[in-house]
Amino acid sequence: LVGDANGADKAIQKFFAERTYPNVVVYHVGSSCRNNMGNWSTHPVEVQRTQRDFNYYAAKDLAMSEAAEYGLMIWDGESPGTVNNVLNLLEGGKKVVIYVSPRKEFLTFRTLNDATELLHDMNSVAVAHLDRKIGFRRRLGAAKGALSPA
């Protein structure tokens, strides 16, 4: 399962397309995919909103997290969409492997408490942004020690 966004989704699609890997389903919202580099099957996700904002595309990500058995993410250290996806999967009891590109390191998360590791590289402004966008601290509320950013 892969999304249709530019950036990491498109890079992963390119990787699979170059290897003619057939087992890909591209999730998207709206009437068509923004990217489908391998002409794979698609999974349209219906949304009741027309404004193409964070919540519009987050509906596709939530559907993917519900269908997935686990997640592999590439995170730039800033994207709230990626963190939202990580939390969706963890809240669903699913394991997540995340490549943190600024660190050049893979992290494995099994519980919401594990996701507090993301705070180590974030300053208070970045954490506040995640709080506004996705309710980061509220969602990590059960994880002790999650409220102190780096």
Coordinates of C-alpha atoms in Angstrom, one line a residue:
L1 CA 0.0 0.0 0.0
V2 CA 1.4 3.4 -1.0
G3 CA 0.0 6.9 -1.2
D4 CA -0.1 9.0 -4.3
A5 CA 1.7 12.2 -3.0
N6 CA 4.8 13.8 -4.5
G7 CA 7.9 13.2 -2.4
A8 CA 8.4 9.9 -0.5
D9 CA 5.3 8.3 -2.0
K10 CA 6.4 9.1 -5.5
A11 CA 10.0 7.9 -4.8
I12 CA 8.7 4.6 -3.4
Q13 CA 6.5 4.2 -6.5
K14 CA 9.5 4.9 -8.8
F15 CA 11.5 2.2 -6.9
F16 CA 8.8 -0.4 -7.4
A17 CA 8.1 0.6 -11.0
E18 CA 11.7 0.3 -12.0
R19 CA 11.7 -3.2 -10.6
T20 CA 8.3 -4.0 -12.2
Y21 CA 7.0 -5.0 -8.8
P22 CA 3.4 -5.9 -9.2
N23 CA 2.0 -6.1 -5.7
V24 CA 1.2 -2.4 -5.2
V25 CA -2.1 -0.6 -4.5
V26 CA -2.1 3.1 -4.7
Y27 CA -4.4 4.9 -2.2
H28 CA -5.8 8.3 -3.2
V29 CA -8.6 10.7 -2.5
G30 CA -10.6 12.5 -5.3
S31 CA -11.4 11.1 -8.7
S32 CA -7.9 10.1 -9.7
C33 CA -4.3 9.5 -8.5
R34 CA -1.8 12.3 -8.5
N35 CA 0.9 9.7 -9.1
N36 CA 0.7 6.0 -10.2
M37 CA 4.0 5.3 -11.8
G38 CA 3.4 1.6 -12.2
N39 CA -0.2 1.7 -13.5
W40 CA -1.1 -0.4 -10.4
S41 CA -4.5 -1.0 -8.9
T42 CA -5.9 2.0 -7.0
H43 CA -8.0 2.4 -3.9
P44 CA -10.0 5.6 -3.9
V45 CA -11.0 6.9 -0.5
E46 CA -14.2 8.9 -0.3
V47 CA -14.1 12.2 1.6
Q48 CA -17.0 14.5 2.4
R49 CA -15.0 17.7 2.1
T50 CA -13.9 19.5 -1.1
Q51 CA -11.2 21.7 0.4
R52 CA -7.9 20.0 -0.4
D53 CA -6.2 20.6 3.0
F54 CA -4.4 18.4 5.5
N55 CA -7.6 16.7 6.6
Y56 CA -8.6 15.9 3.0
Y57 CA -5.4 13.9 2.4
A58 CA -5.3 12.6 6.0
A59 CA -8.5 10.6 5.2
K60 CA -6.5 8.5 2.6
D61 CA -3.7 8.0 5.1
L62 CA -6.1 6.8 7.8
A63 CA -7.6 4.3 5.3
M64 CA -4.2 3.0 4.5
S65 CA -3.3 2.6 8.2
E66 CA -6.5 0.7 8.8
A67 CA -5.8 -1.7 5.9
A68 CA -2.0 -2.1 6.6
E69 CA -0.5 -4.8 8.8
Y70 CA 2.5 -2.5 9.7
G71 CA 4.0 0.7 8.4
L72 CA 7.3 1.8 6.9
M73 CA 7.7 5.6 6.9
I74 CA 10.3 8.0 5.7
W75 CA 10.3 11.2 7.9
D76 CA 12.1 14.4 7.3
G77 CA 11.9 15.4 10.9
E78 CA 9.1 17.9 10.3
S79 CA 6.2 16.5 8.3
P80 CA 3.0 16.4 10.5
G81 CA 1.4 14.0 7.9
T82 CA 4.1 11.3 8.5
V83 CA 3.8 11.7 12.3
N84 CA 0.0 11.5 12.0
N85 CA 0.4 8.2 10.0
V86 CA 2.8 6.8 12.6
L87 CA 0.3 7.6 15.4
N88 CA -2.6 6.1 13.4
L89 CA -0.8 2.8 13.0
L90 CA 0.3 2.7 16.6
E91 CA -3.2 3.5 17.9
G92 CA -4.3 0.6 15.8
G93 CA -1.9 -1.7 17.5
K94 CA 0.4 -2.0 14.5
K95 CA 4.2 -1.8 14.4
V96 CA 6.0 1.0 12.5
V97 CA 9.5 1.3 11.2
I98 CA 10.4 4.9 10.5
Y99 CA 13.5 6.1 8.7
V100 CA 14.4 9.5 10.2
S101 CA 16.3 11.1 7.4
P102 CA 18.1 13.9 9.4
R103 CA 19.5 11.2 11.6
K104 CA 20.0 8.7 8.8
E105 CA 18.6 6.1 11.2
F106 CA 15.8 3.5 11.3
L107 CA 13.6 3.4 14.4
T108 CA 11.0 0.7 15.3
F109 CA 7.9 1.6 17.3
R110 CA 5.5 -0.9 18.8
T111 CA 3.6 1.4 21.2
L112 CA 2.6 5.0 21.5
N113 CA 5.1 5.3 24.2
D114 CA 7.8 4.5 21.7
A115 CA 6.8 7.5 19.5
T116 CA 8.1 9.8 22.2
E117 CA 11.5 9.1 20.6
L118 CA 10.4 11.6 17.9
L119 CA 10.6 14.4 20.4
H120 CA 14.3 14.0 20.8
D121 CA 15.1 15.9 17.6
M122 CA 12.3 18.4 17.8
N123 CA 12.3 21.9 19.4
S124 CA 9.3 23.3 21.3
V125 CA 8.1 25.2 18.2
A126 CA 8.0 22.0 16.1
V127 CA 6.2 20.2 18.9
A128 CA 3.7 23.0 19.2
H129 CA 3.1 22.8 15.4
L130 CA 2.4 19.1 15.7
D131 CA 0.1 19.7 18.6
R132 CA -2.0 22.2 16.6
K133 CA -2.0 20.1 13.4
I134 CA -2.6 16.5 14.8
G135 CA -3.0 16.7 18.6
F136 CA 0.4 15.2 19.0
R137 CA 0.8 15.5 22.8
R138 CA -2.9 14.6 23.5
R139 CA -2.5 11.4 21.4
L140 CA 0.7 10.6 23.3
G141 CA -0.9 11.4 26.6
A142 CA -0.6 7.9 27.9
A143 CA 3.1 7.9 27.3
K144 CA 4.9 9.3 30.4
G145 CA 7.6 11.8 29.7
A146 CA 6.2 12.7 26.3
L147 CA 5.5 16.3 27.2
S148 CA 9.1 17.6 27.4
P149 CA 10.5 18.5 23.9
A150 CA 14.2 18.7 23.2

